[in-house]
Amino acid sequence: MSKSIQLFDGMTDEQVQTILSKLPSRKYKKNHMLIFEDDPIEKIYIIKSGMLKVYRMHEGKELILGFVKKHEVLGEIELFSDGNALSSVEVIEDGEIYYLSQADFITLLNENKVLLKNIFRIYNQRFKALNRQIQNLTFHSVHTRVCRTLLDFLENSDSSADLIIQHTNQSTIASIIGATRESVSKTFKDLQDEKIIALESKKIRILNLSKLEAYANI
């Protein structure tokens, strides 16, 4: 696991295991609210297993900003901004999460300078992802936005080699791209009719990757 945790890139397994062995963890069930928007952030979280949804409410609608998966870190942005939570975070898949206080995390940064470099790299990746999301919302049709979002999910999927997307549905994609459920459903039907995707039990299978990429203007 240690080699897979982005925050610990450049550290030895022994160093990482030493850190993790000192961290408390807690198991969470699906639908548990880990963080509420605008609440004080007092902890840094490292996801041992499971998946979290990061979102904000706008005019009564949920806008999904992203997902936090196994081996990823959460809460470090607020550590440097010295502010409250920028968004809400909900557990969408049962899992276990390591946590430590902000003070302990700062001590950890001082003892392991490589962590600061890793945090800046994580910031950069999130900034690029947010920039792509803004471009999708601003410049592309619903059809293109759906195709791009499917490719994003595929890139981050544990089953990407099998061209399978799990843990998402049409309502989730609608919340991500800022579109109605009906318009996303129409796009899905079009993609199914063209045999680009197939809907299976709790997953989406990509049947024609090259054509999906063409529709995504990639």
mmCIF file of C-alpha atoms in Angstrom:
data_model
loop_
_atom_site.group_PDB
_atom_site.id
_atom_site.type_symbol
_atom_site.label_atom_id
_atom_site.label_comp_id
_atom_site.label_asym_id
_atom_site.label_seq_id
_atom_site.Cartn_x
_atom_site.Cartn_y
_atom_site.Cartn_z
ATOM 1 C CA MET A 1 0.000 0.000 0.000
ATOM 2 C CA SER A 2 2.733 2.490 0.969
ATOM 3 C CA LYS A 3 4.126 2.779 -2.563
ATOM 4 C CA SER A 4 0.641 3.648 -3.839
ATOM 5 C CA ILE A 5 0.023 6.593 -1.503
ATOM 6 C CA GLN A 6 0.766 9.731 -3.492
ATOM 7 C CA LEU A 7 1.594 11.755 -0.407
ATOM 8 C CA PHE A 8 4.467 9.399 0.422
ATOM 9 C CA ASP A 9 6.148 9.276 -2.994
ATOM 10 C CA GLY A 10 9.936 9.173 -2.602
ATOM 11 C CA MET A 11 9.866 7.571 0.845
ATOM 12 C CA THR A 12 10.878 4.019 1.679
ATOM 13 C CA ASP A 13 8.349 1.371 2.701
ATOM 14 C CA GLU A 14 9.892 1.342 6.151
ATOM 15 C CA GLN A 15 9.446 5.109 6.563
ATOM 16 C CA VAL A 16 5.830 4.969 5.397
ATOM 17 C CA GLN A 17 4.944 2.011 7.603
ATOM 18 C CA THR A 18 6.463 3.799 10.582
ATOM 19 C CA ILE A 19 4.214 6.806 9.924
ATOM 20 C CA LEU A 20 1.057 4.775 9.289
ATOM 21 C CA SER A 21 1.601 2.590 12.362
ATOM 22 C CA LYS A 22 1.288 5.697 14.529
ATOM 23 C CA LEU A 23 -1.906 6.977 12.909
ATOM 24 C CA PRO A 24 -5.355 6.147 14.270
ATOM 25 C CA SER A 25 -7.989 5.032 11.778
ATOM 26 C CA ARG A 26 -11.746 4.657 11.713
ATOM 27 C CA LYS A 27 -14.171 2.661 9.590
ATOM 28 C CA TYR A 28 -17.041 4.516 7.916
ATOM 29 C CA LYS A 29 -20.254 3.320 6.316
ATOM 30 C CA LYS A 30 -21.730 4.538 3.052
ATOM 31 C CA ASN A 31 -23.689 7.841 3.338
ATOM 32 C CA HIS A 32 -21.694 9.029 6.371
ATOM 33 C CA MET A 33 -20.960 12.772 6.161
ATOM 34 C CA LEU A 34 -17.275 13.198 6.926
ATOM 35 C CA ILE A 35 -17.119 16.965 6.367
ATOM 36 C CA PHE A 36 -19.754 19.676 5.984
ATOM 37 C CA GLU A 37 -19.124 22.733 3.824
ATOM 38 C CA ASP A 38 -17.971 25.799 5.834
ATOM 39 C CA ASP A 39 -17.271 23.739 8.966
ATOM 40 C CA PRO A 40 -13.825 24.071 10.600
ATOM 41 C CA ILE A 41 -11.282 21.541 9.326
ATOM 42 C CA GLU A 42 -9.188 20.089 12.108
ATOM 43 C CA LYS A 43 -7.874 16.863 10.578
ATOM 44 C CA ILE A 44 -5.980 15.539 7.583
ATOM 45 C CA TYR A 45 -7.357 12.282 6.157
ATOM 46 C CA ILE A 46 -5.577 9.505 4.272
ATOM 47 C CA ILE A 47 -7.927 7.033 2.610
ATOM 48 C CA LYS A 48 -7.018 3.432 3.413
ATOM 49 C CA SER A 49 -10.031 1.981 1.593
ATOM 50 C CA GLY A 50 -13.395 3.074 0.211
ATOM 51 C CA MET A 51 -14.395 6.177 -1.749
ATOM 52 C CA LEU A 52 -15.584 9.706 -0.884
ATOM 53 C CA LYS A 53 -17.589 12.266 -2.843
ATOM 54 C CA VAL A 54 -16.605 15.954 -2.706
ATOM 55 C CA TYR A 55 -19.380 18.397 -3.573
ATOM 56 C CA ARG A 56 -20.938 21.812 -3.015
ATOM 57 C CA MET A 57 -24.561 22.915 -3.031
ATOM 58 C CA HIS A 58 -25.512 25.680 -5.468
ATOM 59 C CA GLU A 59 -29.079 27.012 -5.713
ATOM 60 C CA GLY A 60 -30.368 23.842 -4.127
ATOM 61 C CA LYS A 61 -28.494 21.551 -6.522
ATOM 62 C CA GLU A 62 -25.543 19.302 -5.833
ATOM 63 C CA LEU A 63 -22.417 20.046 -7.870
ATOM 64 C CA ILE A 64 -19.876 17.234 -7.627
ATOM 65 C CA LEU A 65 -16.308 18.512 -7.626
ATOM 66 C CA GLY A 66 -14.589 15.154 -7.550
ATOM 67 C CA PHE A 67 -13.971 11.897 -5.762
ATOM 68 C CA VAL A 68 -11.325 10.807 -3.263
ATOM 69 C CA LYS A 69 -10.210 7.209 -3.567
ATOM 70 C CA LYS A 70 -8.028 4.701 -1.775
ATOM 71 C CA HIS A 71 -4.481 5.992 -1.073
ATOM 72 C CA GLU A 72 -5.430 9.660 -1.610
ATOM 73 C CA VAL A 73 -5.278 12.510 0.911
ATOM 74 C CA LEU A 74 -7.987 14.962 1.975
ATOM 75 C CA GLY A 75 -8.006 18.162 4.028
ATOM 76 C CA GLU A 76 -4.513 19.448 3.289
ATOM 77 C CA ILE A 77 -5.785 22.429 1.257
ATOM 78 C CA GLU A 78 -7.575 23.912 4.256
ATOM 79 C CA LEU A 79 -4.392 23.392 6.286
ATOM 80 C CA PHE A 80 -2.599 26.014 4.187
ATOM 81 C CA SER A 81 -5.586 28.283 3.555
ATOM 82 C CA ASP A 82 -6.357 28.532 7.279
ATOM 83 C CA GLY A 83 -10.065 28.501 6.504
ATOM 84 C CA ASN A 84 -13.170 26.379 6.828
ATOM 85 C CA ALA A 85 -14.081 23.467 4.586
ATOM 86 C CA LEU A 86 -14.490 24.520 0.974
ATOM 87 C CA SER A 87 -16.908 21.678 0.253
ATOM 88 C CA SER A 88 -18.815 18.799 1.791
ATOM 89 C CA VAL A 89 -17.449 15.256 1.785
ATOM 90 C CA GLU A 90 -19.619 12.136 1.922
ATOM 91 C CA VAL A 91 -18.623 8.476 2.136
ATOM 92 C CA ILE A 92 -20.078 6.699 -0.911
ATOM 93 C CA GLU A 93 -18.356 3.343 -0.428
ATOM 94 C CA ASP A 94 -17.672 1.670 2.938
ATOM 95 C CA GLY A 95 -14.066 2.160 3.925
ATOM 96 C CA GLU A 96 -11.401 2.914 6.488
ATOM 97 C CA ILE A 97 -9.621 6.251 6.874
ATOM 98 C CA TYR A 98 -6.430 7.267 8.676
ATOM 99 C CA TYR A 99 -6.516 10.698 10.303
ATOM 100 C CA LEU A 100 -4.198 13.072 12.116
ATOM 101 C CA SER A 101 -4.491 16.592 13.515
ATOM 102 C CA GLN A 102 -3.229 19.595 11.597
ATOM 103 C CA ALA A 103 -0.544 20.137 14.249
ATOM 104 C CA ASP A 104 0.678 16.551 13.873
ATOM 105 C CA PHE A 105 0.638 16.908 10.098
ATOM 106 C CA ILE A 106 2.797 20.036 10.244
ATOM 107 C CA THR A 107 5.242 18.156 12.476
ATOM 108 C CA LEU A 108 5.281 15.351 9.912
ATOM 109 C CA LEU A 109 6.035 17.870 7.132
ATOM 110 C CA ASN A 110 8.927 19.320 9.108
ATOM 111 C CA GLU A 111 10.379 15.850 9.658
ATOM 112 C CA ASN A 112 9.917 14.732 6.025
ATOM 113 C CA LYS A 113 10.540 17.543 3.534
ATOM 114 C CA VAL A 114 9.629 15.319 0.573
ATOM 115 C CA LEU A 115 5.984 15.458 1.720
ATOM 116 C CA LEU A 116 5.798 19.180 0.939
ATOM 117 C CA LYS A 117 6.948 18.535 -2.620
ATOM 118 C CA ASN A 118 4.321 15.826 -2.965
ATOM 119 C CA ILE A 119 1.599 18.146 -1.675
ATOM 120 C CA PHE A 120 2.450 20.749 -4.305
ATOM 121 C CA ARG A 121 2.274 18.046 -6.984
ATOM 122 C CA ILE A 122 -1.152 16.975 -5.688
ATOM 123 C CA TYR A 123 -2.254 20.634 -5.775
ATOM 124 C CA ASN A 124 -1.124 20.890 -9.380
ATOM 125 C CA GLN A 125 -3.043 17.765 -10.397
ATOM 126 C CA ARG A 126 -6.209 19.000 -8.695
ATOM 127 C CA PHE A 127 -5.857 22.425 -10.300
ATOM 128 C CA LYS A 128 -5.590 20.828 -13.743
ATOM 129 C CA ALA A 129 -8.620 18.633 -13.046
ATOM 130 C CA LEU A 130 -10.652 21.652 -11.893
ATOM 131 C CA ASN A 131 -9.552 23.618 -14.942
ATOM 132 C CA ARG A 132 -10.742 20.788 -17.211
ATOM 133 C CA GLN A 133 -14.070 20.753 -15.402
ATOM 134 C CA ILE A 134 -14.490 24.526 -15.857
ATOM 135 C CA GLN A 135 -13.649 24.226 -19.564
ATOM 136 C CA ASN A 136 -16.202 21.446 -19.939
ATOM 137 C CA LEU A 137 -18.910 23.506 -18.250
ATOM 138 C CA THR A 138 -18.105 26.618 -20.281
ATOM 139 C CA PHE A 139 -17.220 25.555 -23.789
ATOM 140 C CA HIS A 140 -18.678 22.125 -24.553
ATOM 141 C CA SER A 141 -22.068 20.611 -25.271
ATOM 142 C CA VAL A 142 -23.707 18.121 -22.915
ATOM 143 C CA HIS A 143 -22.819 15.315 -25.327
ATOM 144 C CA THR A 144 -19.118 16.254 -25.299
ATOM 145 C CA ARG A 145 -19.097 16.813 -21.534
ATOM 146 C CA VAL A 146 -20.568 13.360 -20.913
ATOM 147 C CA CYS A 147 -17.944 11.740 -23.150
ATOM 148 C CA ARG A 148 -15.108 13.616 -21.445
ATOM 149 C CA THR A 149 -16.400 12.699 -18.004
ATOM 150 C CA LEU A 150 -16.625 9.030 -18.966
ATOM 151 C CA LEU A 151 -12.997 9.154 -20.083
ATOM 152 C CA ASP A 152 -11.990 10.818 -16.803
ATOM 153 C CA PHE A 153 -13.731 8.061 -14.857
ATOM 154 C CA LEU A 154 -12.068 5.426 -17.017
ATOM 155 C CA GLU A 155 -8.618 6.931 -16.463
ATOM 156 C CA ASN A 156 -9.090 6.738 -12.689
ATOM 157 C CA SER A 157 -10.796 3.354 -12.639
ATOM 158 C CA ASP A 158 -9.195 0.238 -11.146
ATOM 159 C CA SER A 159 -10.705 -1.610 -14.117
ATOM 160 C CA SER A 160 -9.467 0.777 -16.824
ATOM 161 C CA ALA A 161 -7.593 -2.014 -18.618
ATOM 162 C CA ASP A 162 -10.915 -3.821 -19.043
ATOM 163 C CA LEU A 163 -12.613 -0.592 -20.222
ATOM 164 C CA ILE A 164 -15.040 -0.760 -17.291
ATOM 165 C CA ILE A 165 -16.238 2.197 -15.201
ATOM 166 C CA GLN A 166 -17.646 1.460 -11.755
ATOM 167 C CA HIS A 167 -19.146 3.483 -8.882
ATOM 168 C CA THR A 168 -20.990 5.992 -11.052
ATOM 169 C CA ASN A 169 -24.323 6.508 -12.783
ATOM 170 C CA GLN A 170 -26.150 9.016 -14.941
ATOM 171 C CA SER A 171 -27.271 11.156 -11.979
ATOM 172 C CA THR A 172 -23.688 11.444 -10.755
ATOM 173 C CA ILE A 173 -22.440 12.489 -14.170
ATOM 174 C CA ALA A 174 -25.249 15.059 -14.432
ATOM 175 C CA SER A 175 -24.110 16.591 -11.124
ATOM 176 C CA ILE A 176 -20.494 16.702 -12.300
ATOM 177 C CA ILE A 177 -21.153 18.400 -15.642
ATOM 178 C CA GLY A 178 -23.950 20.704 -14.466
ATOM 179 C CA ALA A 179 -26.622 19.226 -16.740
ATOM 180 C CA THR A 180 -30.089 17.791 -16.236
ATOM 181 C CA ARG A 181 -30.572 14.086 -15.656
ATOM 182 C CA GLU A 182 -32.760 13.965 -18.785
ATOM 183 C CA SER A 183 -30.093 15.423 -21.097
ATOM 184 C CA VAL A 184 -27.474 13.010 -19.770
ATOM 185 C CA SER A 185 -29.896 10.102 -20.213
ATOM 186 C CA LYS A 186 -30.428 11.109 -23.851
ATOM 187 C CA THR A 187 -26.671 11.180 -24.442
ATOM 188 C CA PHE A 188 -26.290 7.745 -22.850
ATOM 189 C CA LYS A 189 -29.020 6.389 -25.134
ATOM 190 C CA ASP A 190 -27.256 7.836 -28.185
ATOM 191 C CA LEU A 191 -23.939 6.284 -27.097
ATOM 192 C CA GLN A 192 -25.641 2.933 -26.516
ATOM 193 C CA ASP A 193 -27.393 3.049 -29.896
ATOM 194 C CA GLU A 194 -24.015 3.643 -31.567
ATOM 195 C CA LYS A 195 -22.533 0.762 -29.530
ATOM 196 C CA ILE A 196 -19.955 3.044 -27.901
ATOM 197 C CA ILE A 197 -20.978 2.085 -24.363
ATOM 198 C CA ALA A 198 -23.043 -0.639 -22.712
ATOM 199 C CA LEU A 199 -24.795 -0.345 -19.353
ATOM 200 C CA GLU A 200 -24.339 -3.372 -17.126
ATOM 201 C CA SER A 201 -25.150 -4.062 -13.497
ATOM 202 C CA LYS A 202 -23.638 -1.130 -11.536
ATOM 203 C CA LYS A 203 -21.030 -0.434 -14.215
ATOM 204 C CA ILE A 204 -20.463 1.090 -17.644
ATOM 205 C CA ARG A 205 -18.496 -0.826 -20.268
ATOM 206 C CA ILE A 206 -16.706 1.080 -23.032
ATOM 207 C CA LEU A 207 -17.197 -0.753 -26.327
ATOM 208 C CA ASN A 208 -15.541 1.713 -28.701
ATOM 209 C CA LEU A 209 -12.853 3.789 -26.995
ATOM 210 C CA SER A 210 -11.593 5.535 -30.120
ATOM 211 C CA LYS A 211 -15.055 6.797 -31.039
ATOM 212 C CA LEU A 212 -15.677 7.963 -27.445
ATOM 213 C CA GLU A 213 -12.420 9.920 -27.595
ATOM 214 C CA ALA A 214 -13.442 11.429 -30.923
ATOM 215 C CA TYR A 215 -16.757 12.610 -29.484
ATOM 216 C CA ALA A 216 -14.873 14.050 -26.514
ATOM 217 C CA ASN A 217 -12.740 16.122 -28.918
ATOM 218 C CA ILE A 218 -9.553 14.611 -27.507
#
